[in-house]
Short mmCIF file of C-alpha atoms in Angstrom, two decimals:
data_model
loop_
_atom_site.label_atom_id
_atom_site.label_comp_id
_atom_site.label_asym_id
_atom_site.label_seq_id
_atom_site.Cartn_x
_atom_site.Cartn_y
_atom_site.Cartn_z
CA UNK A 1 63.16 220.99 97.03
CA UNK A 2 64.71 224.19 95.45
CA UNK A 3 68.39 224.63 93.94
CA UNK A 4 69.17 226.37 97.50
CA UNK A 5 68.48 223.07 99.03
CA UNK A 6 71.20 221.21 96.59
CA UNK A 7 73.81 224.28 97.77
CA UNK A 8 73.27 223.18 101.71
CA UNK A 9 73.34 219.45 101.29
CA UNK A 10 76.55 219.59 99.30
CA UNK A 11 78.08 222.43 101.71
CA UNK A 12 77.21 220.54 104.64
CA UNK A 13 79.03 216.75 103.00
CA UNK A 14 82.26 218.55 102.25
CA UNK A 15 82.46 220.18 105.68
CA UNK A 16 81.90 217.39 107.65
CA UNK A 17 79.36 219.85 109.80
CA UNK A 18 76.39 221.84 109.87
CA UNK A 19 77.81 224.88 112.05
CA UNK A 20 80.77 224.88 109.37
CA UNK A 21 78.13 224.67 106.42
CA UNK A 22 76.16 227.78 108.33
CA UNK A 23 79.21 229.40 108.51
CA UNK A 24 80.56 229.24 105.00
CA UNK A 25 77.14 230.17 103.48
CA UNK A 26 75.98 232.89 105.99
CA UNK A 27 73.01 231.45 107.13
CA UNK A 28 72.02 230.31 110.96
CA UNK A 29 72.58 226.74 111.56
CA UNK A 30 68.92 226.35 112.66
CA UNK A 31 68.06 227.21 109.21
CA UNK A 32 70.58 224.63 107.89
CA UNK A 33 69.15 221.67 109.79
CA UNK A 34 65.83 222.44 109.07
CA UNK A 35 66.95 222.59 105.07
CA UNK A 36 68.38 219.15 105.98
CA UNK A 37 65.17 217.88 107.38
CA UNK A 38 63.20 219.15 104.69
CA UNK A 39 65.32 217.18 102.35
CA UNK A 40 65.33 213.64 104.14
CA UNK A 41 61.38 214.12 104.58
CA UNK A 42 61.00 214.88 100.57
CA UNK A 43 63.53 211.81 99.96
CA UNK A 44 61.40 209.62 103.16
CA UNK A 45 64.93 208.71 104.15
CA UNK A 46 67.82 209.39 106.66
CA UNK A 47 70.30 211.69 104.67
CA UNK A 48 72.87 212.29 107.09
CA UNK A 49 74.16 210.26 109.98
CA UNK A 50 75.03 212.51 113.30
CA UNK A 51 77.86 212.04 115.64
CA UNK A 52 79.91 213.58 118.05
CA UNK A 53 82.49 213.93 115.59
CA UNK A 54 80.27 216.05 112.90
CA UNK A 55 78.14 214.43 110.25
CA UNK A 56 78.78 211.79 107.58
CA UNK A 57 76.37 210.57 104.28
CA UNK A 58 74.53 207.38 103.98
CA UNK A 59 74.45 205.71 101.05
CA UNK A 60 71.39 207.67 99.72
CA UNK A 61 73.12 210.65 101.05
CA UNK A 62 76.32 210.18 98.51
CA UNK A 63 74.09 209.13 96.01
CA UNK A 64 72.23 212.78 96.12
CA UNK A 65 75.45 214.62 96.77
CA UNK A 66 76.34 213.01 93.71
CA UNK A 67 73.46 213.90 91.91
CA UNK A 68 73.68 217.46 93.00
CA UNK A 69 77.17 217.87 91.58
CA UNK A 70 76.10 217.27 88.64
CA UNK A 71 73.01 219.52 88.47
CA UNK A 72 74.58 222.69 89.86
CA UNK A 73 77.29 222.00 87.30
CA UNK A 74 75.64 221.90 84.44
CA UNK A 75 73.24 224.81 85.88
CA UNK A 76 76.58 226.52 85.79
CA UNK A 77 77.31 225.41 82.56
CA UNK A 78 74.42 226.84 80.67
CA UNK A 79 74.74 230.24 82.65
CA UNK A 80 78.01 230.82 81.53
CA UNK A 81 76.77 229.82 77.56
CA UNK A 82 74.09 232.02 78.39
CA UNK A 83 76.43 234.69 79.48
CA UNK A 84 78.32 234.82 76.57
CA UNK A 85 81.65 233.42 79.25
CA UNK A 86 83.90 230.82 77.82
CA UNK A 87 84.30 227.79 79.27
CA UNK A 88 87.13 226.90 82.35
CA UNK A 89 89.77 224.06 81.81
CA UNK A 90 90.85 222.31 84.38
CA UNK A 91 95.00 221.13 84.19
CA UNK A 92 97.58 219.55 86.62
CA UNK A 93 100.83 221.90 86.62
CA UNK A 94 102.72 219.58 84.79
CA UNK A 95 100.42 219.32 81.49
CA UNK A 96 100.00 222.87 81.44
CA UNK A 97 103.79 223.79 81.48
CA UNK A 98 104.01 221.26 78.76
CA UNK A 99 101.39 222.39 76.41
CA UNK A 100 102.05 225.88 76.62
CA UNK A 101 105.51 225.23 75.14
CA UNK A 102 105.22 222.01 73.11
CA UNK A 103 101.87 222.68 71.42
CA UNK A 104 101.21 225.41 69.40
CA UNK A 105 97.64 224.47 68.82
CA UNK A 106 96.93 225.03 72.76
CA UNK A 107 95.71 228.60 73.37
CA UNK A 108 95.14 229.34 76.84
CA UNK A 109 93.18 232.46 76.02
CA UNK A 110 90.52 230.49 74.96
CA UNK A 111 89.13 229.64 78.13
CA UNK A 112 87.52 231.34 80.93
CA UNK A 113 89.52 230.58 83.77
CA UNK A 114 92.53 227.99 83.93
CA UNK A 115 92.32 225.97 87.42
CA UNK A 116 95.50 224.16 88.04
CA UNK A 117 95.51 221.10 90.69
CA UNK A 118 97.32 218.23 91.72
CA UNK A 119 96.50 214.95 90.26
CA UNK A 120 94.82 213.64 93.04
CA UNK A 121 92.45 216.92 93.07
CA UNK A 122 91.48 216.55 89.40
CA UNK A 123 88.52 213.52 89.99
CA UNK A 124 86.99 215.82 93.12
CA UNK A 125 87.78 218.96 91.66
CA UNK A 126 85.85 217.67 88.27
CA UNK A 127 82.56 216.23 90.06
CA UNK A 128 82.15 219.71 91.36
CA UNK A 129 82.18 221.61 88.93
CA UNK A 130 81.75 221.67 85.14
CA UNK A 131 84.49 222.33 82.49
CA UNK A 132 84.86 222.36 78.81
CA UNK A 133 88.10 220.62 79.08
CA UNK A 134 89.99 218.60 81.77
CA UNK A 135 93.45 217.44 80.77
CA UNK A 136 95.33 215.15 83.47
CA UNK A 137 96.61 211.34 83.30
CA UNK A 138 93.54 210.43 85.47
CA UNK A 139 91.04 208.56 83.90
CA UNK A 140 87.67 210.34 84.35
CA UNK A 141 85.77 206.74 83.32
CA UNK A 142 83.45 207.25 86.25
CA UNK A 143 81.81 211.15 85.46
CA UNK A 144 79.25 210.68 83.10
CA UNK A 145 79.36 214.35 82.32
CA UNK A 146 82.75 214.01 80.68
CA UNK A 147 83.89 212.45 77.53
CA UNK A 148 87.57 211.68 76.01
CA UNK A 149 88.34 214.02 73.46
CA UNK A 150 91.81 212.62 72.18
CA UNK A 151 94.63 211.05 73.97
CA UNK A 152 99.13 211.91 73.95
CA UNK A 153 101.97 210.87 75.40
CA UNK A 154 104.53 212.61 77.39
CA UNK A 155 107.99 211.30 76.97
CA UNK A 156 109.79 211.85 80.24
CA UNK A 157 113.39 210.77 81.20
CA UNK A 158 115.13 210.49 84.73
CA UNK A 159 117.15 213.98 84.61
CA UNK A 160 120.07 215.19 86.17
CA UNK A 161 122.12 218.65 86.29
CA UNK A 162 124.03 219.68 82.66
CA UNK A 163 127.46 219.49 85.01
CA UNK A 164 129.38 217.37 82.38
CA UNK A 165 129.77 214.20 84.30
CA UNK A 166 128.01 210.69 83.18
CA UNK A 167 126.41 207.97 84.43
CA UNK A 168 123.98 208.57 87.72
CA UNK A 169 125.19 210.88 90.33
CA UNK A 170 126.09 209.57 93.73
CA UNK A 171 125.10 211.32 97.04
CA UNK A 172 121.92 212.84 96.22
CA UNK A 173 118.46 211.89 96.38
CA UNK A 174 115.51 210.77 93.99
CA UNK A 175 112.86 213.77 93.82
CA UNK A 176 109.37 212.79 93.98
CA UNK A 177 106.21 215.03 94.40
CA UNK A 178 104.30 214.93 97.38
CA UNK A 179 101.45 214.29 95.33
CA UNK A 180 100.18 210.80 96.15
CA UNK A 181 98.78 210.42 93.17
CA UNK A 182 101.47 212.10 90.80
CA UNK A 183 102.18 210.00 87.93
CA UNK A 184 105.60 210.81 87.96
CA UNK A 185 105.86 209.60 91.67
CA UNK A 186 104.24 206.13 91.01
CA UNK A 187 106.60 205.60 87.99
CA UNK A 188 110.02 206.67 90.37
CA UNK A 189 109.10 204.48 92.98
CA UNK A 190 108.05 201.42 90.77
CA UNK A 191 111.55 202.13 89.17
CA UNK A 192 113.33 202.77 92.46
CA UNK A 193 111.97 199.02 93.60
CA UNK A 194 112.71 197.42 90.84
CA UNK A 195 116.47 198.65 90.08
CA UNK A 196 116.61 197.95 94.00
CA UNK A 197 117.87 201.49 94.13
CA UNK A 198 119.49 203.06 97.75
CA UNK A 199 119.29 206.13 96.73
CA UNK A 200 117.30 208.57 99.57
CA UNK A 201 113.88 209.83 98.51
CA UNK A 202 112.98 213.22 99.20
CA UNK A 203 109.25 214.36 98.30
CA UNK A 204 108.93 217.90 97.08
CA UNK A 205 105.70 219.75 96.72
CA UNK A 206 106.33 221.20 93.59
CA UNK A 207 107.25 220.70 89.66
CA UNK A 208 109.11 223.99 89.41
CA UNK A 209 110.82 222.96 92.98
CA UNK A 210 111.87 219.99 91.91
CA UNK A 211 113.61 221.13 88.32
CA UNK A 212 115.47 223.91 90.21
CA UNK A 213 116.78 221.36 92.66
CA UNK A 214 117.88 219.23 89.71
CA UNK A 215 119.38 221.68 87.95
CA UNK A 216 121.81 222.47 91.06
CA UNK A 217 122.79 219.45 91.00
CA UNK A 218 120.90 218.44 94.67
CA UNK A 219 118.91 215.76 93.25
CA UNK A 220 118.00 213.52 90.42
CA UNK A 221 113.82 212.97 89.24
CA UNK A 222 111.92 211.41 86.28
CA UNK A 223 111.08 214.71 84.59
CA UNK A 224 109.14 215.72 81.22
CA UNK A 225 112.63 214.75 78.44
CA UNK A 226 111.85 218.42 76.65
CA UNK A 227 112.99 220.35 79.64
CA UNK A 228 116.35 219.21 78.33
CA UNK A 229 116.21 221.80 75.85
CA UNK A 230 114.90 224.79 78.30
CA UNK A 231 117.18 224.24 81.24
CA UNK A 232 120.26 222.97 82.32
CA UNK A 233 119.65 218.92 82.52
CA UNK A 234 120.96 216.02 80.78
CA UNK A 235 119.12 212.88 80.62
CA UNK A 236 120.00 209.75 82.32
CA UNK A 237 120.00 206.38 80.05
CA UNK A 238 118.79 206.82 76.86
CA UNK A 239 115.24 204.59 76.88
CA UNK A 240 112.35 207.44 77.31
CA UNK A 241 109.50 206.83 79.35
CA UNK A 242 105.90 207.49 77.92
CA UNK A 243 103.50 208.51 80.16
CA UNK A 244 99.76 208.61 78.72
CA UNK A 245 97.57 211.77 78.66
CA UNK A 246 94.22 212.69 78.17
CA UNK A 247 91.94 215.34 77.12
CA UNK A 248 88.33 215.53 78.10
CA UNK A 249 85.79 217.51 76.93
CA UNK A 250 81.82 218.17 77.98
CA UNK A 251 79.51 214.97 77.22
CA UNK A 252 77.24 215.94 74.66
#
């Protein structure tokens, strides 16, 4: 097994196909199975299970793919020390919009690259590659290659537009993102059960979307409180909301 091998297993799980894997690495897909085959005869086990619909991992399969992730990443990890590069951070939109204006210790500079994702992409997005620092509200308890580094909260509020009326508006819907796993979601519609709420939902695919719309007064959305003092919102009620945070760095 070389490091090639690794590259065409882990191409071939996340496309679901070996034509597609051919395809996105430029080789012939006669080459690609026989990479495949050469792997399940080192490992003396079925790797991948075939089927009209494309190609899926057995359990031994996930359990390389696994494995691999972490090997190329930290193969990645040493080139880039060894490179002189710095290190990437990895950030859902909503952290980095906060840090960069709430803490002056955070200097973007610093890093390499700055990958934002949606919460729900920060687990997959971590696995496959390695970063010097991951901040998002998901726990990464599960990657061994990551360790917590310190822990905030951000104090959010249900926000509506600075029009100079009180109470909750009538007439217009609760923002949520799109995001299934959004922390800000899960918290609205936890709170929009609860308060047995009528109140429309409307999902929107993005934070800066979302403030805009509140701001002209075409919805109401559990937002981070400091926008407050940025943009044209007023908060609704006067309990904040703390919503827990964490920064991870490499395991040593």
């Amino acid at each position: 097994m070389n490091l090639n091998d690794l590259e065409i297993f882990e191409a071939i799980i996340e496309t679901g196909s070996l034509n597609k894997a051919a395809k996105a690495l430029g080789y012939a897909q006669s080459n690609i199975s026989a990479r495949l085959k050469s792997l399940e005869r080192e490992f003396h086990t079925t790797l991948m299970e075939r089927s009209a619909k494309g190609v899926e991992p057995t359990k031994i399969g996930k359990r390389l793919y696994r494995a691999s992730l972490r090997i190329t990443a930290e193969l990645d990890d040493v080139r880039r020390e060894a490179a002189g590069v710095p290190g990437d951070l990895l950030i859902t939109e909503t952290l980095l919009h906060y840090m960069m204006t709430n803490m002056p210790s955070f200097h973007p500079e610093s890093y390499g690259t700055i990958v934002v994702r949606r919460q729900s992409d920060i687990v997959p997005e971590a696995r496959r590659h390695q970063y010097k620092s991951v901040v998002a509200f998901v726990d990464l308890g599960e990657l061994d290659n990551y360790q917590v580094i310190s822990a905030g909260m951000l104090e959010a509020s249900y926000l509506a537009a600075e029009d100079g009326a009180k109470g909750f508006p009538v007439g217009i819907p609760l923002l949520i993102n799109h995001d299934k796993e959004c922390v800000f979601r899960k918290r609205s519609l936890r709170d929009h059960i609860a308060t047995h709420d009528s109140r429309r939902l409307m999902e929107v695919d993005s934070l800066e979307t979302i403030v805009t719309m509140v701001e002209q007064g075409k919805g109401i959305a559990l937002l981070p409180s400091y926008l407050t003092e940025q943009r044209k919102l007023r908060k609704l009620g006067t309990e904040p909301i703390r919503l827990q945070y964490r920064v991870y760095g490499e395991a040593e």
